[in-house]
PDB file of C-alpha atoms in Angstrom:
ATOM      1  CA  GLY A   1       0.000   0.000   0.000  1.00  0.00           C
ATOM      2  CA  ASP A   2       0.896   3.667  -0.087  1.00  0.00           C
ATOM      3  CA  SER A   3       3.439   4.853   2.443  1.00  0.00           C
ATOM      4  CA  VAL A   4       5.693   7.757   3.403  1.00  0.00           C
ATOM      5  CA  THR A   5       9.151   7.514   4.928  1.00  0.00           C
ATOM      6  CA  GLN A   6      10.968  10.513   6.347  1.00  0.00           C
ATOM      7  CA  MET A   7      14.287  10.885   8.061  1.00  0.00           C
ATOM      8  CA  GLU A   8      14.361  10.245  11.754  1.00  0.00           C
ATOM      9  CA  GLY A   9      14.939  13.005  14.193  1.00  0.00           C
ATOM     10  CA  PRO A  10      15.573  14.829  16.255  1.00  0.00           C
ATOM     11  CA  VAL A  11      17.507  17.209  14.065  1.00  0.00           C
ATOM     12  CA  THR A  12      19.412  19.932  15.894  1.00  0.00           C
ATOM     13  CA  LEU A  13      20.774  22.921  13.976  1.00  0.00           C
ATOM     14  CA  SER A  14      22.240  26.295  14.763  1.00  0.00           C
ATOM     15  CA  GLU A  15      20.391  29.416  13.663  1.00  0.00           C
ATOM     16  CA  GLU A  16      21.034  30.304   9.987  1.00  0.00           C
ATOM     17  CA  ALA A  17      22.080  26.751   9.114  1.00  0.00           C
ATOM     18  CA  PHE A  18      20.772  24.976   6.002  1.00  0.00           C
ATOM     19  CA  LEU A  19      17.976  22.482   6.556  1.00  0.00           C
ATOM     20  CA  THR A  20      17.107  19.342   4.636  1.00  0.00           C
ATOM     21  CA  ILE A  21      14.525  16.830   5.808  1.00  0.00           C
ATOM     22  CA  ASN A  22      14.304  13.850   3.504  1.00  0.00           C
ATOM     23  CA  CYS A  23      10.972  12.353   2.482  1.00  0.00           C
ATOM     24  CA  THR A  24      10.333   9.478   0.091  1.00  0.00           C
ATOM     25  CA  TYR A  25       7.050   7.857  -0.784  1.00  0.00           C
ATOM     26  CA  THR A  26       5.522   4.748  -2.272  1.00  0.00           C
ATOM     27  CA  ALA A  27       2.275   5.191  -4.159  1.00  0.00           C
ATOM     28  CA  THR A  28       0.506   4.198  -7.330  1.00  0.00           C
ATOM     29  CA  GLY A  29      -0.300   6.917  -9.807  1.00  0.00           C
ATOM     30  CA  TYR A  30       0.338  10.557  -9.026  1.00  0.00           C
ATOM     31  CA  PRO A  31      -0.462  11.467  -5.426  1.00  0.00           C
ATOM     32  CA  SER A  32      -0.471  14.973  -4.032  1.00  0.00           C
ATOM     33  CA  LEU A  33       2.350  15.625  -1.583  1.00  0.00           C
ATOM     34  CA  PHE A  34       2.315  17.816   1.495  1.00  0.00           C
ATOM     35  CA  TRP A  35       4.509  19.073   4.294  1.00  0.00           C
ATOM     36  CA  TYR A  36       2.753  19.861   7.548  1.00  0.00           C
ATOM     37  CA  VAL A  37       4.295  21.551  10.580  1.00  0.00           C
ATOM     38  CA  GLN A  38       3.307  21.090  14.209  1.00  0.00           C
ATOM     39  CA  TYR A  39       4.458  23.708  16.709  1.00  0.00           C
ATOM     40  CA  PRO A  40       4.574  22.699  20.380  1.00  0.00           C
ATOM     41  CA  GLY A  41       1.119  22.176  21.832  1.00  0.00           C
ATOM     42  CA  GLU A  42      -0.670  22.881  18.572  1.00  0.00           C
ATOM     43  CA  GLY A  43      -2.352  21.028  15.743  1.00  0.00           C
ATOM     44  CA  LEU A  44      -0.840  20.461  12.326  1.00  0.00           C
ATOM     45  CA  GLN A  45      -0.703  23.293   9.812  1.00  0.00           C
ATOM     46  CA  LEU A  46      -0.105  22.976   6.104  1.00  0.00           C
ATOM     47  CA  LEU A  47       3.353  24.299   5.242  1.00  0.00           C
ATOM     48  CA  LEU A  48       3.444  23.622   1.505  1.00  0.00           C
ATOM     49  CA  LYS A  49       2.132  21.252  -1.131  1.00  0.00           C
ATOM     50  CA  ALA A  50       2.685  19.999  -4.678  1.00  0.00           C
ATOM     51  CA  THR A  51       0.116  18.227  -6.786  1.00  0.00           C
ATOM     52  CA  LYS A  52       2.073  17.017  -9.799  1.00  0.00           C
ATOM     53  CA  ALA A  53       5.566  15.966 -10.841  1.00  0.00           C
ATOM     54  CA  ASP A  54       8.203  18.744 -10.915  1.00  0.00           C
ATOM     55  CA  ASP A  55       5.954  21.142  -9.007  1.00  0.00           C
ATOM     56  CA  LYS A  56       7.763  23.134  -6.340  1.00  0.00           C
ATOM     57  CA  GLY A  57       5.871  24.069  -3.210  1.00  0.00           C
ATOM     58  CA  SER A  58       7.158  26.984  -1.167  1.00  0.00           C
ATOM     59  CA  ASN A  59       6.152  28.937   1.912  1.00  0.00           C
ATOM     60  CA  LYS A  60       7.920  30.916   4.667  1.00  0.00           C
ATOM     61  CA  GLY A  61      11.324  30.218   3.068  1.00  0.00           C
ATOM     62  CA  PHE A  62      10.737  26.465   2.924  1.00  0.00           C
ATOM     63  CA  GLU A  63      10.737  24.630  -0.400  1.00  0.00           C
ATOM     64  CA  ALA A  64      10.111  21.101  -1.643  1.00  0.00           C
ATOM     65  CA  THR A  65      10.079  19.722  -5.188  1.00  0.00           C
ATOM     66  CA  TYR A  66       7.931  16.780  -6.305  1.00  0.00           C
ATOM     67  CA  ARG A  67      10.379  14.331  -7.875  1.00  0.00           C
ATOM     68  CA  LYS A  68       8.548  11.495  -9.560  1.00  0.00           C
ATOM     69  CA  GLU A  69      11.736   9.791 -10.766  1.00  0.00           C
ATOM     70  CA  THR A  70      13.113   9.455  -7.229  1.00  0.00           C
ATOM     71  CA  THR A  71       9.698   9.384  -5.471  1.00  0.00           C
ATOM     72  CA  SER A  72      10.896  12.120  -3.151  1.00  0.00           C
ATOM     73  CA  PHE A  73       9.679  15.405  -1.682  1.00  0.00           C
ATOM     74  CA  HIS A  74      12.561  16.686   0.440  1.00  0.00           C
ATOM     75  CA  LEU A  75      12.001  19.799   2.550  1.00  0.00           C
ATOM     76  CA  GLU A  76      14.683  22.508   2.444  1.00  0.00           C
ATOM     77  CA  LYS A  77      15.292  25.905   3.953  1.00  0.00           C
ATOM     78  CA  GLY A  78      18.347  28.005   3.369  1.00  0.00           C
ATOM     79  CA  SER A  79      18.578  29.647   6.785  1.00  0.00           C
ATOM     80  CA  VAL A  80      16.607  28.326   9.740  1.00  0.00           C
ATOM     81  CA  GLN A  81      15.453  30.402  12.682  1.00  0.00           C
ATOM     82  CA  VAL A  82      14.744  29.471  16.294  1.00  0.00           C
ATOM     83  CA  SER A  83      11.048  29.945  15.506  1.00  0.00           C
ATOM     84  CA  ASP A  84      11.252  27.055  12.998  1.00  0.00           C
ATOM     85  CA  SER A  85      11.639  24.588  15.876  1.00  0.00           C
ATOM     86  CA  ALA A  86       8.733  22.182  15.429  1.00  0.00           C
ATOM     87  CA  VAL A  87       7.824  18.713  14.190  1.00  0.00           C
ATOM     88  CA  TYR A  88       7.569  18.367  10.411  1.00  0.00           C
ATOM     89  CA  PHE A  89       5.396  15.751   8.728  1.00  0.00           C
ATOM     90  CA  CYS A  90       5.552  14.655   5.136  1.00  0.00           C
ATOM     91  CA  ALA A  91       2.262  13.298   3.779  1.00  0.00           C
ATOM     92  CA  LEU A  92       0.639  12.081   0.603  1.00  0.00           C
ATOM     93  CA  ARG A  93      -2.926  11.915  -0.638  1.00  0.00           C
ATOM     94  CA  PRO A  94      -3.716   9.526  -3.504  1.00  0.00           C
ATOM     95  CA  ASN A  95      -4.833  11.186  -6.718  1.00  0.00           C
ATOM     96  CA  GLN A  96      -8.047   9.205  -6.711  1.00  0.00           C
ATOM     97  CA  GLY A  97      -8.867  10.507  -3.306  1.00  0.00           C
ATOM     98  CA  GLY A  98      -8.843   9.166   0.189  1.00  0.00           C
ATOM     99  CA  LYS A  99      -6.952   9.414   3.383  1.00  0.00           C
ATOM    100  CA  LEU A 100      -3.833  11.412   4.041  1.00  0.00           C
ATOM    101  CA  ILE A 101      -0.888   9.136   4.756  1.00  0.00           C
ATOM    102  CA  PHE A 102       1.753  10.592   7.055  1.00  0.00           C
ATOM    103  CA  GLY A 103       5.381   9.903   7.692  1.00  0.00           C
ATOM    104  CA  GLN A 104       6.612   9.471  11.236  1.00  0.00           C
ATOM    105  CA  GLY A 105       7.474  13.133  11.707  1.00  0.00           C
ATOM    106  CA  THR A 106      10.862  14.780  12.173  1.00  0.00           C
ATOM    107  CA  GLU A 107      11.511  16.969  15.167  1.00  0.00           C
ATOM    108  CA  LEU A 108      13.624  20.029  14.419  1.00  0.00           C
ATOM    109  CA  SER A 109      15.327  22.019  17.143  1.00  0.00           C
ATOM    110  CA  VAL A 110      17.101  25.251  16.206  1.00  0.00           C
ATOM    111  CA  LYS A 111      19.534  26.720  18.739  1.00  0.00           C
ATOM    112  CA  PRO A 112      20.475  30.413  18.875  1.00  0.00           C
TER     113      PRO A 112
ATOM    114  CA  ASN B   1     -12.927  32.203  11.419  1.00  0.00           C
ATOM    115  CA  ALA B   2     -13.200  29.107  13.626  1.00  0.00           C
ATOM    116  CA  GLY B   3     -11.997  26.376  11.227  1.00  0.00           C
ATOM    117  CA  VAL B   4     -11.901  23.016  13.002  1.00  0.00           C
ATOM    118  CA  THR B   5     -12.832  23.045  16.672  1.00  0.00           C
ATOM    119  CA  GLN B   6     -12.128  20.151  19.006  1.00  0.00           C
ATOM    120  CA  THR B   7     -13.278  19.736  22.581  1.00  0.00           C
ATOM    121  CA  PRO B   8     -12.097  19.018  25.172  1.00  0.00           C
ATOM    122  CA  LYS B   9      -8.388  19.891  24.988  1.00  0.00           C
ATOM    123  CA  PHE B  10      -7.452  17.604  27.858  1.00  0.00           C
ATOM    124  CA  GLN B  11      -9.205  14.605  29.396  1.00  0.00           C
ATOM    125  CA  VAL B  12      -8.363  11.957  31.960  1.00  0.00           C
ATOM    126  CA  LEU B  13     -10.469   8.801  31.958  1.00  0.00           C
ATOM    127  CA  LYS B  14     -10.499   5.699  34.065  1.00  0.00           C
ATOM    128  CA  THR B  15     -10.242   2.337  32.354  1.00  0.00           C
ATOM    129  CA  GLY B  16     -13.679   1.222  31.197  1.00  0.00           C
ATOM    130  CA  GLN B  17     -15.219   4.683  31.039  1.00  0.00           C
ATOM    131  CA  SER B  18     -16.723   5.970  27.843  1.00  0.00           C
ATOM    132  CA  MET B  19     -16.588   9.452  26.377  1.00  0.00           C
ATOM    133  CA  THR B  20     -17.064  11.442  23.212  1.00  0.00           C
ATOM    134  CA  LEU B  21     -14.522  13.737  21.627  1.00  0.00           C
ATOM    135  CA  GLN B  22     -16.245  16.523  19.745  1.00  0.00           C
ATOM    136  CA  CYS B  23     -15.192  17.915  16.387  1.00  0.00           C
ATOM    137  CA  ALA B  24     -16.922  20.646  14.399  1.00  0.00           C
ATOM    138  CA  GLN B  25     -15.950  22.519  11.246  1.00  0.00           C
ATOM    139  CA  ASP B  26     -17.550  25.610   9.744  1.00  0.00           C
ATOM    140  CA  MET B  27     -16.011  25.431   6.268  1.00  0.00           C
ATOM    141  CA  ASN B  28     -18.663  23.171   4.654  1.00  0.00           C
ATOM    142  CA  HIS B  29     -16.042  20.489   4.087  1.00  0.00           C
ATOM    143  CA  GLU B  30     -17.153  17.120   2.784  1.00  0.00           C
ATOM    144  CA  TYR B  31     -14.315  15.062   4.177  1.00  0.00           C
ATOM    145  CA  MET B  32     -13.587  14.676   7.894  1.00  0.00           C
ATOM    146  CA  SER B  33     -11.274  12.341   9.715  1.00  0.00           C
ATOM    147  CA  TRP B  34      -9.862  11.392  13.099  1.00  0.00           C
ATOM    148  CA  TYR B  35      -6.205  10.609  13.764  1.00  0.00           C
ATOM    149  CA  ARG B  36      -4.275   9.591  16.797  1.00  0.00           C
ATOM    150  CA  GLN B  37      -0.698  10.719  17.316  1.00  0.00           C
ATOM    151  CA  ASP B  38       1.706   8.567  19.275  1.00  0.00           C
ATOM    152  CA  PRO B  39       5.467   9.090  19.739  1.00  0.00           C
ATOM    153  CA  GLY B  40       7.499   7.643  16.871  1.00  0.00           C
ATOM    154  CA  MET B  41       4.402   6.572  14.947  1.00  0.00           C
ATOM    155  CA  GLY B  42       3.269   9.722  13.223  1.00  0.00           C
ATOM    156  CA  LEU B  43      -0.463  10.108  12.729  1.00  0.00           C
ATOM    157  CA  ARG B  44      -2.645   7.068  12.247  1.00  0.00           C
ATOM    158  CA  LEU B  45      -6.132   7.242  10.803  1.00  0.00           C
ATOM    159  CA  ILE B  46      -8.931   5.995  13.050  1.00  0.00           C
ATOM    160  CA  HIS B  47     -12.110   6.729  11.084  1.00  0.00           C
ATOM    161  CA  TYR B  48     -13.129   9.017   8.261  1.00  0.00           C
ATOM    162  CA  SER B  49     -16.222  10.336   6.528  1.00  0.00           C
ATOM    163  CA  VAL B  50     -16.720  11.493   2.940  1.00  0.00           C
ATOM    164  CA  GLY B  51     -20.015  13.185   3.708  1.00  0.00           C
ATOM    165  CA  ALA B  52     -23.012  13.278   6.017  1.00  0.00           C
ATOM    166  CA  GLY B  53     -24.302   9.786   6.714  1.00  0.00           C
ATOM    167  CA  ILE B  54     -21.165   8.049   5.406  1.00  0.00           C
ATOM    168  CA  THR B  55     -18.318   6.787   7.587  1.00  0.00           C
ATOM    169  CA  ASP B  56     -15.583   4.216   7.172  1.00  0.00           C
ATOM    170  CA  GLN B  57     -12.716   2.689   9.098  1.00  0.00           C
ATOM    171  CA  GLY B  58      -9.103   3.729   8.942  1.00  0.00           C
ATOM    172  CA  GLU B  59      -5.989   1.916  10.127  1.00  0.00           C
ATOM    173  CA  VAL B  60      -6.781   1.690  13.826  1.00  0.00           C
ATOM    174  CA  PRO B  61     -10.582   1.690  14.308  1.00  0.00           C
ATOM    175  CA  ASN B  62     -10.928  -0.818  17.150  1.00  0.00           C
ATOM    176  CA  GLY B  63     -12.413   0.653  20.297  1.00  0.00           C
ATOM    177  CA  TYR B  64     -13.779   3.743  18.549  1.00  0.00           C
ATOM    178  CA  ASN B  65     -17.090   4.666  16.945  1.00  0.00           C
ATOM    179  CA  VAL B  66     -18.031   7.624  14.794  1.00  0.00           C
ATOM    180  CA  SER B  67     -21.143   9.083  13.211  1.00  0.00           C
ATOM    181  CA  ARG B  68     -21.746  11.924  10.763  1.00  0.00           C
ATOM    182  CA  SER B  69     -25.303  13.135  11.089  1.00  0.00           C
ATOM    183  CA  THR B  70     -24.461  16.624   9.808  1.00  0.00           C
ATOM    184  CA  THR B  71     -21.803  18.050   7.517  1.00  0.00           C
ATOM    185  CA  GLU B  72     -20.370  20.111  10.377  1.00  0.00           C
ATOM    186  CA  ASP B  73     -19.945  17.561  13.158  1.00  0.00           C
ATOM    187  CA  PHE B  74     -17.920  14.368  13.432  1.00  0.00           C
ATOM    188  CA  PRO B  75     -17.750  13.067  17.021  1.00  0.00           C
ATOM    189  CA  LEU B  76     -15.443  10.235  18.067  1.00  0.00           C
ATOM    190  CA  ARG B  77     -16.703   7.874  20.763  1.00  0.00           C
ATOM    191  CA  LEU B  78     -14.527   5.745  22.981  1.00  0.00           C
ATOM    192  CA  LEU B  79     -16.716   2.849  24.031  1.00  0.00           C
ATOM    193  CA  SER B  80     -14.706   1.467  26.948  1.00  0.00           C
ATOM    194  CA  ALA B  81     -11.447   3.317  27.452  1.00  0.00           C
ATOM    195  CA  ALA B  82      -8.197   1.369  27.749  1.00  0.00           C
ATOM    196  CA  PRO B  83      -4.684   2.583  28.675  1.00  0.00           C
ATOM    197  CA  SER B  84      -3.625   1.813  25.067  1.00  0.00           C
ATOM    198  CA  GLN B  85      -5.910   4.643  23.965  1.00  0.00           C
ATOM    199  CA  THR B  86      -3.795   7.206  25.789  1.00  0.00           C
ATOM    200  CA  SER B  87      -2.804   9.489  22.934  1.00  0.00           C
ATOM    201  CA  VAL B  88      -3.298  12.859  21.316  1.00  0.00           C
ATOM    202  CA  TYR B  89      -6.311  12.893  19.015  1.00  0.00           C
ATOM    203  CA  PHE B  90      -6.682  15.189  16.029  1.00  0.00           C
ATOM    204  CA  CYS B  91      -9.721  15.886  13.940  1.00  0.00           C
ATOM    205  CA  ALA B  92      -9.174  17.116  10.370  1.00  0.00           C
ATOM    206  CA  SER B  93     -11.373  18.265   7.521  1.00  0.00           C
ATOM    207  CA  SER B  94     -10.887  18.791   3.781  1.00  0.00           C
ATOM    208  CA  LEU B  95     -13.092  20.336   1.138  1.00  0.00           C
ATOM    209  CA  ARG B  96     -13.025  17.029  -0.725  1.00  0.00           C
ATOM    210  CA  ALA B  97     -11.289  13.681  -0.352  1.00  0.00           C
ATOM    211  CA  SER B  98      -8.914  14.263  -3.267  1.00  0.00           C
ATOM    212  CA  ASN B  99      -5.896  16.520  -3.685  1.00  0.00           C
ATOM    213  CA  THR B 100      -6.959  19.098  -1.149  1.00  0.00           C
ATOM    214  CA  GLU B 101      -5.232  20.163   2.018  1.00  0.00           C
ATOM    215  CA  ALA B 102      -6.499  19.115   5.402  1.00  0.00           C
ATOM    216  CA  PHE B 103      -7.225  21.550   8.222  1.00  0.00           C
ATOM    217  CA  PHE B 104      -6.563  20.264  11.712  1.00  0.00           C
ATOM    218  CA  GLY B 105      -8.038  20.989  15.091  1.00  0.00           C
ATOM    219  CA  GLN B 106      -5.863  21.806  18.096  1.00  0.00           C
ATOM    220  CA  GLY B 107      -5.997  18.270  19.401  1.00  0.00           C
ATOM    221  CA  THR B 108      -7.279  16.465  22.498  1.00  0.00           C
ATOM    222  CA  ARG B 109      -4.746  14.996  24.890  1.00  0.00           C
ATOM    223  CA  LEU B 110      -6.361  11.917  26.421  1.00  0.00           C
ATOM    224  CA  THR B 111      -4.947   9.936  29.314  1.00  0.00           C
ATOM    225  CA  VAL B 112      -6.529   6.662  30.377  1.00  0.00           C
ATOM    226  CA  VAL B 113      -5.520   5.462  33.842  1.00  0.00           C
TER     227      VAL B 113
END
């Protein structure tokens, strides 16, 4: 069945460092791909999305590109801030509809 | 602009008790779902609904019931609480089931003792 695998955390970075969180997926067809962020004590919020191959989603300095050939949707940010400390979830939704499938989540901690 | 509202935010139950977690959305979304979040396991789907009167099971439905009598509301019932149901529960809604983002509630932290 469909699945999402993302790199294990926690990831600890210094402020202004470059961030990559790897995400790969297994799915039939062309799913939509999402990154959600969960700040401490809160629900999940959509960070960015891409609905077809080669689409790039971007928001708040974060980017991810839908790579069909490598079945990946890695999250990147050029310069992280302390306020980016959160748990990040990669997710997919099948093109034909249905449930969101989440990865395990990656905790990011950014130190001043 | 309420979005998805969950109540309560925190709950402690004794083993064997029953309770209902409430979820309401004001965005006229067709699709609603319940997830539980456990450390190291991401979010797992409990039940979902594609519209009023229609519900179906997700990955981990045992011990939970749902109903969808209106478009707005999607309550989750714990029939007889067990310690294994200690978790954080999230309700989510989407305009449709396909290719649309999900909006999440703030979560309910449930402890079963």
